[in-house]
Amino acid sequence: MREPKRTGDRAPWWRRPLDWVGRLRQDPGTTNLRRYAQLIDSIDEERAPLRMVSDGELDGHIVGTGSVSLSSDAAVVRFLAVASEVSHRRLGLDPFRVQLLAAVNMLRGRVVDMATGEGKTLVGFLVAAGLARSGRRVHVLSANDYLAGRDAAAGAPLFTSFGLSCAAVVDGMSEAERVAAYRADIVYATVHQVGFDLLRDRQRTPTSKRLVPDLDAAVVDEIDAVLLDDAMVPLVIAGDADPIPEDAALTGIIASLTVDEDYTIGEGHRSVSFTEAGVTRVEAGLGVDDLYAQEHVDLLTAAHVALHAQALVERDVHYLVADGKVRLINDTRGRVADRQRWPDGLHAAIERKEGLEVSQQAEILDQMLVETVARGYRSITGMSGTAFEAAERLSEDLNLRTGVVPTNHPCIRRDLPDRLFVTAEQRDTAAAEAVREAHASGQPVLVGTSSVADSERFASLLTDLGVDASVLNAKNDAAEAEIIAHAGEYGAVTVSTQMAGRGVDIRLGPGAAEAGGLLVLGVGRYDSARLDRQLRGRSGRQGDPGVSVFYTSIEDEVVTEQLRVGYEPRSVSAEGRISDSKFLRLYEHAQRVAEGKLLQLHRTTRNYHKTTDRHRQMILDTRERILGDPEALDDYLAQVWSYESEKAAEWGSPDKRDLAVEAVLYQLDRAWTGHLNRLAATREGIHLRVLGRQNPLDEFNRIAIEDFLALGAESITEVRDTLEEAPDDATSLADLGLRRPSSTWTYLVTDNPFGSEADRIVAFLGKVVRRNRPPSISYT
Ligand code: ADP
Ligand code: MG
């Protein structure tokens, strides 16, 4: 992937238009904002007389902007002139010229790159109000529930002045509250909330209310985080299912195994496999002859899952235990992910390993990628401090154009080159010393790490040096917001994962600017340079002084997971610092390799979901028609009894058709759930296909289509069987002997802990070869 170059800003942008326009010329996916720069002057001019009018007269002007289309420049200028004055009076914020430039562009469907602290929230208000006034239904997608609530409340005075209603959809709201909230003109929510509610709608029966109206316009805050980093996260809705048999014995056996003797851990701590000795011990413990025999497929899988839980998944790195529950830590965010769980078997295995009560077994009813939710909107725009780096992908994946809005004040933050060390220990020692030094002079420091465990470890190094640090424990967005808001105070030291406390402004406290402004110190780089930049951006807001620097080592995961460094650096200081420029380049190369792999993984995931998404839409259309259109039911029943029209007529009669609708929906849903579960199993085993030299994706799609085509006939047969056996006085599903799940819940599936598709192929082949037997597991 190409890394576009950024340059620092020097003078206010309007004094050097050609300079900032010039740097956008050829970067892929970016667009030139010059055309709109002139509109900003017009907005100023239109606004001038409005500054003088009374509040009552201003209301008249608001009405004047009536529900007009914003397709003409004049309408956009008029709206933003009035909205600026309203913002000034109701919010106490006078939009900066750069904010207006951003708003104009977003109203035109572009994505804008705007640095941290430049006031993207206010831009979001202007854009949301503009879109809503032109008749669009607007969702502003925030990074978390806390921000959704905060921003909806902050924007309300402006929205209500325009006669627009706004609401936030957050966790803990009842169905009725959600229905009401989604009716608002402007809805603040995370993409997860919307996705989960769409999934709930998918399970809707004639008696339940639809939550989410048709998706229309999305304004996405931190757009790269939502549409790139989170894009491939599956949102799942599950219903209660019968529990699977207790695997306690297996957990005990696995816990007694010894690393290297009974199992080996692969390079990079990503894969684990049994040794011959380990397999023998498991076989003995379970009392089976051959764990690899066809009839023991389930046991073999369970053993692998339990070993994985035992050997690779670490407490406080991958998950925390709180209130008797396993709570996952999101890798990239380094924070506890609400309602997130691993695929069922692994989650249960970890609960057993921790001696916790195994949570209820779930049957997946439906699932959808975050990206699929986003693609459901008729239009998307958004903003981010690192949209520029994401421009090429936003263009390729979603056909969005990105433009860079210059900062309001020139950015004077100094981004220092990395300090590269040989070992992670040397890196930490030097980094802790640098924090101590800065702290001694009163300079506030924000340390960025890649996990909660790292944060805690680093904070204890600081304690040893006599520096007290606040550590973000990744447990609560609101509490984090409170801590991070103080990170810019004189003498403050804050240790946090990359994304914790996001969206919260870090203002410098008194004396902090004189002490050099906020020092952002990253310990190890992230898997992507874009995430590194996000961390740097926390310093130097609105022209503040500041410094950013990364302390790295060639033992960092970014390097060890991608490269094997076969030679020694030439010039190394006594502290272990490497000044060999070849090694600095090597580190960056490793990061690019990591980015490339991630991209590949995303593409693969998307490809596997494409066919399913299309099929889901088809089922969904049928479902909606059955729910809303009386003729659709009659058509359906005519197919159920193609030669017995009197039966079709009977179930289509007024007193029976409600139950018929329920039965049809039930069977369609069952068929779809069955399909999904078969696909999941197929996908698990699809890597075996490489043994037969088939392209796994083609093979998967072939199976998916074949299976889907059978669904229509399958559900028709089921409906006929159900209704023909119905007692005469049946009025409910229960009377038909059918039961929808008594409760449903939603969660995110975290990154596949088994590594990439390729890792699994290698791990599997390794296993087969070691056992010197042909694979005897069949997944079809
Ligand atoms: P971002 O999301 O771009 O990082 P925020 O929207 O959180 O930035 O805004 C950062 C801070 O700047 C907030 O405290 C906000 O109130 C303030 N702010 C935004 N726009 C203006 C403005 N036009 N005038 C004064 N302060 C502003
Ligand atoms: Mg923000």
PDB file of N, CA, C and O in Angstrom, residues 455-513:
ATOM      1  N   SER A 455       0.288  -1.586  29.432  1.00  0.00           N
ATOM      2  CA  SER A 455       0.099  -0.324  30.152  1.00  0.00           C
ATOM      3  C   SER A 455       0.452  -0.518  31.614  1.00  0.00           C
ATOM      4  O   SER A 455       1.150   0.287  32.221  1.00  0.00           O
ATOM      5  N   GLU A 456      -0.037  -1.615  32.185  1.00  0.00           N
ATOM      6  CA  GLU A 456       0.196  -1.824  33.606  1.00  0.00           C
ATOM      7  C   GLU A 456       1.665  -2.084  33.896  1.00  0.00           C
ATOM      8  O   GLU A 456       2.226  -1.571  34.860  1.00  0.00           O
ATOM      9  N   ARG A 457       2.269  -2.862  33.021  1.00  0.00           N
ATOM     10  CA  ARG A 457       3.692  -3.146  33.176  1.00  0.00           C
ATOM     11  C   ARG A 457       4.501  -1.850  33.105  1.00  0.00           C
ATOM     12  O   ARG A 457       5.361  -1.575  33.942  1.00  0.00           O
ATOM     13  N   PHE A 458       4.186  -1.027  32.118  1.00  0.00           N
ATOM     14  CA  PHE A 458       4.955   0.198  31.939  1.00  0.00           C
ATOM     15  C   PHE A 458       4.744   1.158  33.115  1.00  0.00           C
ATOM     16  O   PHE A 458       5.680   1.787  33.584  1.00  0.00           O
ATOM     17  N   ALA A 459       3.513   1.221  33.600  1.00  0.00           N
ATOM     18  CA  ALA A 459       3.230   2.105  34.723  1.00  0.00           C
ATOM     19  C   ALA A 459       4.021   1.677  35.954  1.00  0.00           C
ATOM     20  O   ALA A 459       4.484   2.525  36.734  1.00  0.00           O
ATOM     21  N   SER A 460       4.227   0.364  36.112  1.00  0.00           N
ATOM     22  CA  SER A 460       4.976  -0.061  37.296  1.00  0.00           C
ATOM     23  C   SER A 460       6.463   0.274  37.139  1.00  0.00           C
ATOM     24  O   SER A 460       7.141   0.569  38.119  1.00  0.00           O
ATOM     25  N   LEU A 461       6.973   0.271  35.901  1.00  0.00           N
ATOM     26  CA  LEU A 461       8.352   0.758  35.663  1.00  0.00           C
ATOM     27  C   LEU A 461       8.456   2.218  36.099  1.00  0.00           C
ATOM     28  O   LEU A 461       9.448   2.634  36.700  1.00  0.00           O
ATOM     29  N   LEU A 462       7.413   2.970  35.772  1.00  0.00           N
ATOM     30  CA  LEU A 462       7.418   4.398  36.123  1.00  0.00           C
ATOM     31  C   LEU A 462       7.381   4.567  37.640  1.00  0.00           C
ATOM     32  O   LEU A 462       8.075   5.422  38.194  1.00  0.00           O
ATOM     33  N   THR A 463       6.564   3.755  38.280  1.00  0.00           N
ATOM     34  CA  THR A 463       6.488   3.828  39.749  1.00  0.00           C
ATOM     35  C   THR A 463       7.880   3.617  40.352  1.00  0.00           C
ATOM     36  O   THR A 463       8.279   4.315  41.283  1.00  0.00           O
ATOM     37  N   ASP A 464       8.633   2.640  39.788  1.00  0.00           N
ATOM     38  CA  ASP A 464       9.989   2.385  40.280  1.00  0.00           C
ATOM     39  C   ASP A 464      10.875   3.617  40.173  1.00  0.00           C
ATOM     40  O   ASP A 464      11.817   3.792  40.939  1.00  0.00           O
ATOM     41  N   LEU A 465      10.567   4.454  39.163  1.00  0.00           N
ATOM     42  CA  LEU A 465      11.370   5.672  38.989  1.00  0.00           C
ATOM     43  C   LEU A 465      10.772   6.832  39.785  1.00  0.00           C
ATOM     44  O   LEU A 465      11.190   7.977  39.644  1.00  0.00           O
ATOM     45  N   GLY A 466       9.751   6.542  40.563  1.00  0.00           N
ATOM     46  CA  GLY A 466       9.147   7.586  41.385  1.00  0.00           C
ATOM     47  C   GLY A 466       8.142   8.450  40.633  1.00  0.00           C
ATOM     48  O   GLY A 466       7.819   9.559  41.051  1.00  0.00           O
ATOM     49  N   VAL A 467       7.630   7.942  39.495  1.00  0.00           N
ATOM     50  CA  VAL A 467       6.640   8.719  38.731  1.00  0.00           C
ATOM     51  C   VAL A 467       5.272   8.058  38.865  1.00  0.00           C
ATOM     52  O   VAL A 467       5.118   6.876  38.547  1.00  0.00           O
ATOM     53  N   ASP A 468       4.305   8.807  39.345  1.00  0.00           N
ATOM     54  CA  ASP A 468       2.953   8.272  39.477  1.00  0.00           C
ATOM     55  C   ASP A 468       2.178   8.497  38.192  1.00  0.00           C
ATOM     56  O   ASP A 468       2.044   9.636  37.753  1.00  0.00           O
ATOM     57  N   ALA A 469       1.665   7.447  37.622  1.00  0.00           N
ATOM     58  CA  ALA A 469       0.925   7.608  36.361  1.00  0.00           C
ATOM     59  C   ALA A 469      -0.519   7.165  36.532  1.00  0.00           C
ATOM     60  O   ALA A 469      -0.806   6.256  37.305  1.00  0.00           O
ATOM     61  N   SER A 470      -1.438   7.827  35.828  1.00  0.00           N
ATOM     62  CA  SER A 470      -2.807   7.319  35.759  1.00  0.00           C
ATOM     63  C   SER A 470      -2.843   6.308  34.630  1.00  0.00           C
ATOM     64  O   SER A 470      -2.392   6.591  33.528  1.00  0.00           O
ATOM     65  N   VAL A 471      -3.396   5.147  34.904  1.00  0.00           N
ATOM     66  CA  VAL A 471      -3.475   4.113  33.874  1.00  0.00           C
ATOM     67  C   VAL A 471      -4.930   3.947  33.464  1.00  0.00           C
ATOM     68  O   VAL A 471      -5.805   3.802  34.307  1.00  0.00           O
ATOM     69  N   LEU A 472      -5.154   4.008  32.179  1.00  0.00           N
ATOM     70  CA  LEU A 472      -6.515   3.758  31.702  1.00  0.00           C
ATOM     71  C   LEU A 472      -6.732   2.259  31.718  1.00  0.00           C
ATOM     72  O   LEU A 472      -6.020   1.517  31.053  1.00  0.00           O
ATOM     73  N   ASN A 473      -7.700   1.820  32.496  1.00  0.00           N
ATOM     74  CA  ASN A 473      -7.869   0.387  32.682  1.00  0.00           C
ATOM     75  C   ASN A 473      -8.853  -0.227  31.697  1.00  0.00           C
ATOM     76  O   ASN A 473      -9.193  -1.388  31.810  1.00  0.00           O
ATOM     77  N   ALA A 474      -9.293   0.559  30.739  1.00  0.00           N
ATOM     78  CA  ALA A 474     -10.117   0.024  29.655  1.00  0.00           C
ATOM     79  C   ALA A 474     -11.429  -0.562  30.130  1.00  0.00           C
ATOM     80  O   ALA A 474     -11.901  -1.542  29.590  1.00  0.00           O
ATOM     81  N   LYS A 475     -11.993  -0.015  31.180  1.00  0.00           N
ATOM     82  CA  LYS A 475     -13.222  -0.617  31.687  1.00  0.00           C
ATOM     83  C   LYS A 475     -14.453   0.218  31.419  1.00  0.00           C
ATOM     84  O   LYS A 475     -15.550  -0.297  31.364  1.00  0.00           O
ATOM     85  N   ASN A 476     -14.295   1.507  31.264  1.00  0.00           N
ATOM     86  CA  ASN A 476     -15.483   2.349  31.213  1.00  0.00           C
ATOM     87  C   ASN A 476     -15.192   3.616  30.418  1.00  0.00           C
ATOM     88  O   ASN A 476     -14.317   4.396  30.793  1.00  0.00           O
ATOM     89  N   ASP A 477     -15.941   3.814  29.340  1.00  0.00           N
ATOM     90  CA  ASP A 477     -15.662   4.953  28.459  1.00  0.00           C
ATOM     91  C   ASP A 477     -15.790   6.284  29.169  1.00  0.00           C
ATOM     92  O   ASP A 477     -14.990   7.187  28.950  1.00  0.00           O
ATOM     93  N   ALA A 478     -16.808   6.425  30.008  1.00  0.00           N
ATOM     94  CA  ALA A 478     -17.023   7.713  30.651  1.00  0.00           C
ATOM     95  C   ALA A 478     -15.891   8.017  31.633  1.00  0.00           C
ATOM     96  O   ALA A 478     -15.376   9.138  31.694  1.00  0.00           O
ATOM     97  N   ALA A 479     -15.466   6.988  32.391  1.00  0.00           N
ATOM     98  CA  ALA A 479     -14.380   7.190  33.346  1.00  0.00           C
ATOM     99  C   ALA A 479     -13.085   7.508  32.614  1.00  0.00           C
ATOM    100  O   ALA A 479     -12.304   8.370  33.020  1.00  0.00           O
ATOM    101  N   GLU A 480     -12.854   6.810  31.494  1.00  0.00           N
ATOM    102  CA  GLU A 480     -11.656   7.072  30.700  1.00  0.00           C
ATOM    103  C   GLU A 480     -11.643   8.494  30.179  1.00  0.00           C
ATOM    104  O   GLU A 480     -10.620   9.154  30.150  1.00  0.00           O
ATOM    105  N   ALA A 481     -12.810   8.936  29.749  1.00  0.00           N
ATOM    106  CA  ALA A 481     -12.930  10.285  29.203  1.00  0.00           C
ATOM    107  C   ALA A 481     -12.492  11.292  30.258  1.00  0.00           C
ATOM    108  O   ALA A 481     -11.771  12.250  29.965  1.00  0.00           O
ATOM    109  N   GLU A 482     -12.913  11.055  31.480  1.00  0.00           N
ATOM    110  CA  GLU A 482     -12.585  11.937  32.581  1.00  0.00           C
ATOM    111  C   GLU A 482     -11.055  11.984  32.800  1.00  0.00           C
ATOM    112  O   GLU A 482     -10.470  13.054  32.959  1.00  0.00           O
ATOM    113  N   ILE A 483     -10.416  10.829  32.785  1.00  0.00           N
ATOM    114  CA  ILE A 483      -8.964  10.785  33.008  1.00  0.00           C
ATOM    115  C   ILE A 483      -8.223  11.448  31.855  1.00  0.00           C
ATOM    116  O   ILE A 483      -7.345  12.281  32.047  1.00  0.00           O
ATOM    117  N   ILE A 484      -8.604  11.084  30.645  1.00  0.00           N
ATOM    118  CA  ILE A 484      -7.848  11.559  29.489  1.00  0.00           C
ATOM    119  C   ILE A 484      -8.006  13.076  29.335  1.00  0.00           C
ATOM    120  O   ILE A 484      -7.104  13.755  28.861  1.00  0.00           O
ATOM    121  N   ALA A 485      -9.140  13.597  29.767  1.00  0.00           N
ATOM    122  CA  ALA A 485      -9.355  15.043  29.665  1.00  0.00           C
ATOM    123  C   ALA A 485      -8.324  15.807  30.488  1.00  0.00           C
ATOM    124  O   ALA A 485      -8.024  16.970  30.199  1.00  0.00           O
ATOM    125  N   HIS A 486      -7.759  15.150  31.503  1.00  0.00           N
ATOM    126  CA  HIS A 486      -6.761  15.819  32.336  1.00  0.00           C
ATOM    127  C   HIS A 486      -5.330  15.512  31.924  1.00  0.00           C
ATOM    128  O   HIS A 486      -4.382  15.951  32.574  1.00  0.00           O
ATOM    129  N   ALA A 487      -5.165  14.741  30.849  1.00  0.00           N
ATOM    130  CA  ALA A 487      -3.824  14.296  30.461  1.00  0.00           C
ATOM    131  C   ALA A 487      -2.913  15.449  30.062  1.00  0.00           C
ATOM    132  O   ALA A 487      -1.703  15.291  30.000  1.00  0.00           O
ATOM    133  N   GLY A 488      -3.488  16.613  29.760  1.00  0.00           N
ATOM    134  CA  GLY A 488      -2.676  17.739  29.322  1.00  0.00           C
ATOM    135  C   GLY A 488      -2.294  18.690  30.446  1.00  0.00           C
ATOM    136  O   GLY A 488      -1.748  19.767  30.192  1.00  0.00           O
ATOM    137  N   GLU A 489      -2.582  18.315  31.668  1.00  0.00           N
ATOM    138  CA  GLU A 489      -2.251  19.216  32.771  1.00  0.00           C
ATOM    139  C   GLU A 489      -0.781  19.147  33.137  1.00  0.00           C
ATOM    140  O   GLU A 489      -0.124  18.120  32.945  1.00  0.00           O
ATOM    141  N   TYR A 490      -0.293  20.241  33.665  1.00  0.00           N
ATOM    142  CA  TYR A 490       1.104  20.346  34.073  1.00  0.00           C
ATOM    143  C   TYR A 490       1.489  19.145  34.942  1.00  0.00           C
ATOM    144  O   TYR A 490       0.840  18.859  35.952  1.00  0.00           O
ATOM    145  N   GLY A 491       2.528  18.425  34.538  1.00  0.00           N
ATOM    146  CA  GLY A 491       3.030  17.321  35.358  1.00  0.00           C
ATOM    147  C   GLY A 491       2.236  16.026  35.286  1.00  0.00           C
ATOM    148  O   GLY A 491       2.583  15.049  35.941  1.00  0.00           O
ATOM    149  N   ALA A 492       1.170  15.988  34.469  1.00  0.00           N
ATOM    150  CA  ALA A 492       0.366  14.756  34.390  1.00  0.00           C
ATOM    151  C   ALA A 492       1.103  13.672  33.603  1.00  0.00           C
ATOM    152  O   ALA A 492       1.773  13.962  32.613  1.00  0.00           O
ATOM    153  N   VAL A 493       0.995  12.425  34.060  1.00  0.00           N
ATOM    154  CA  VAL A 493       1.500  11.300  33.278  1.00  0.00           C
ATOM    155  C   VAL A 493       0.360  10.289  33.135  1.00  0.00           C
ATOM    156  O   VAL A 493      -0.201   9.835  34.127  1.00  0.00           O
ATOM    157  N   THR A 494       0.003   9.967  31.905  1.00  0.00           N
ATOM    158  CA  THR A 494      -1.112   9.074  31.648  1.00  0.00           C
ATOM    159  C   THR A 494      -0.639   7.936  30.760  1.00  0.00           C
ATOM    160  O   THR A 494       0.041   8.188  29.763  1.00  0.00           O
ATOM    161  N   VAL A 495      -0.967   6.725  31.123  1.00  0.00           N
ATOM    162  CA  VAL A 495      -0.585   5.574  30.304  1.00  0.00           C
ATOM    163  C   VAL A 495      -1.867   4.949  29.775  1.00  0.00           C
ATOM    164  O   VAL A 495      -2.785   4.665  30.539  1.00  0.00           O
ATOM    165  N   SER A 496      -1.906   4.753  28.460  1.00  0.00           N
ATOM    166  CA  SER A 496      -3.164   4.290  27.887  1.00  0.00           C
ATOM    167  C   SER A 496      -2.897   3.473  26.638  1.00  0.00           C
ATOM    168  O   SER A 496      -1.835   3.557  26.042  1.00  0.00           O
ATOM    169  N   THR A 497      -3.864   2.656  26.268  1.00  0.00           N
ATOM    170  CA  THR A 497      -3.754   1.971  24.990  1.00  0.00           C
ATOM    171  C   THR A 497      -4.105   2.965  23.895  1.00  0.00           C
ATOM    172  O   THR A 497      -4.586   4.057  24.182  1.00  0.00           O
ATOM    173  N   GLN A 498      -3.895   2.533  22.676  1.00  0.00           N
ATOM    174  CA  GLN A 498      -3.965   3.485  21.579  1.00  0.00           C
ATOM    175  C   GLN A 498      -5.293   4.225  21.485  1.00  0.00           C
ATOM    176  O   GLN A 498      -5.338   5.421  21.260  1.00  0.00           O
ATOM    177  N   MET A 499      -6.379   3.523  21.660  1.00  0.00           N
ATOM    178  CA  MET A 499      -7.670   4.112  21.365  1.00  0.00           C
ATOM    179  C   MET A 499      -8.448   4.559  22.597  1.00  0.00           C
ATOM    180  O   MET A 499      -9.516   5.132  22.481  1.00  0.00           O
ATOM    181  N   ALA A 500      -7.939   4.218  23.775  1.00  0.00           N
ATOM    182  CA  ALA A 500      -8.712   4.530  24.974  1.00  0.00           C
ATOM    183  C   ALA A 500      -8.948   6.036  25.061  1.00  0.00           C
ATOM    184  O   ALA A 500      -8.115   6.847  24.671  1.00  0.00           O
ATOM    185  N   GLY A 501     -10.111   6.389  25.565  1.00  0.00           N
ATOM    186  CA  GLY A 501     -10.416   7.802  25.764  1.00  0.00           C
ATOM    187  C   GLY A 501     -10.529   8.573  24.461  1.00  0.00           C
ATOM    188  O   GLY A 501     -10.421   9.789  24.426  1.00  0.00           O
ATOM    189  N   ARG A 502     -10.795   7.866  23.382  1.00  0.00           N
ATOM    190  CA  ARG A 502     -10.842   8.542  22.092  1.00  0.00           C
ATOM    191  C   ARG A 502     -11.999   9.538  22.028  1.00  0.00           C
ATOM    192  O   ARG A 502     -12.997   9.417  22.720  1.00  0.00           O
ATOM    193  N   GLY A 503     -11.816  10.514  21.162  1.00  0.00           N
ATOM    194  CA  GLY A 503     -12.879  11.491  20.971  1.00  0.00           C
ATOM    195  C   GLY A 503     -12.929  12.532  22.076  1.00  0.00           C
ATOM    196  O   GLY A 503     -13.775  13.412  22.048  1.00  0.00           O
ATOM    197  N   VAL A 504     -12.036  12.398  23.042  1.00  0.00           N
ATOM    198  CA  VAL A 504     -12.041  13.361  24.140  1.00  0.00           C
ATOM    199  C   VAL A 504     -10.876  14.328  23.950  1.00  0.00           C
ATOM    200  O   VAL A 504      -9.757  13.925  23.682  1.00  0.00           O
ATOM    201  N   ASP A 505     -11.207  15.593  24.097  1.00  0.00           N
ATOM    202  CA  ASP A 505     -10.262  16.658  23.878  1.00  0.00           C
ATOM    203  C   ASP A 505      -9.186  16.683  24.975  1.00  0.00           C
ATOM    204  O   ASP A 505      -9.532  16.626  26.151  1.00  0.00           O
ATOM    205  N   ILE A 506      -7.909  16.758  24.605  1.00  0.00           N
ATOM    206  CA  ILE A 506      -6.859  16.923  25.620  1.00  0.00           C
ATOM    207  C   ILE A 506      -6.369  18.372  25.563  1.00  0.00           C
ATOM    208  O   ILE A 506      -5.631  18.757  24.659  1.00  0.00           O
ATOM    209  N   ARG A 507      -6.835  19.182  26.499  1.00  0.00           N
ATOM    210  CA  ARG A 507      -6.407  20.578  26.531  1.00  0.00           C
ATOM    211  C   ARG A 507      -5.210  20.716  27.445  1.00  0.00           C
ATOM    212  O   ARG A 507      -5.112  20.028  28.444  1.00  0.00           O
ATOM    213  N   LEU A 508      -4.318  21.641  27.085  1.00  0.00           N
ATOM    214  CA  LEU A 508      -3.164  21.878  27.958  1.00  0.00           C
ATOM    215  C   LEU A 508      -3.611  22.693  29.163  1.00  0.00           C
ATOM    216  O   LEU A 508      -4.370  23.644  29.042  1.00  0.00           O
ATOM    217  N   GLY A 509      -3.131  22.291  30.338  1.00  0.00           N
ATOM    218  CA  GLY A 509      -3.429  23.048  31.548  1.00  0.00           C
ATOM    219  C   GLY A 509      -2.463  24.218  31.679  1.00  0.00           C
ATOM    220  O   GLY A 509      -1.515  24.338  30.893  1.00  0.00           O
ATOM    221  N   PRO A 510      -2.688  25.080  32.673  1.00  0.00           N
ATOM    222  CA  PRO A 510      -1.802  26.221  32.868  1.00  0.00           C
ATOM    223  C   PRO A 510      -0.351  25.759  33.059  1.00  0.00           C
ATOM    224  O   PRO A 510      -0.113  24.788  33.777  1.00  0.00           O
ATOM    225  N   GLY A 511       0.567  26.414  32.375  1.00  0.00           N
ATOM    226  CA  GLY A 511       1.984  26.081  32.533  1.00  0.00           C
ATOM    227  C   GLY A 511       2.456  24.938  31.661  1.00  0.00           C
ATOM    228  O   GLY A 511       3.657  24.745  31.475  1.00  0.00           O
ATOM    229  N   ALA A 512       1.513  24.156  31.104  1.00  0.00           N
ATOM    230  CA  ALA A 512       1.902  22.979  30.329  1.00  0.00           C
ATOM    231  C   ALA A 512       2.539  23.360  28.993  1.00  0.00           C
ATOM    232  O   ALA A 512       3.481  22.715  28.533  1.00  0.00           O
ATOM    233  N   ALA A 513       2.023  24.435  28.370  1.00  0.00           N
ATOM    234  CA  ALA A 513       2.587  24.862  27.087  1.00  0.00           C
ATOM    235  C   ALA A 513       4.036  25.308  27.272  1.00  0.00           C
ATOM    236  O   ALA A 513       4.917  24.939  26.490  1.00  0.00           O
TER     237      ALA A 513
END
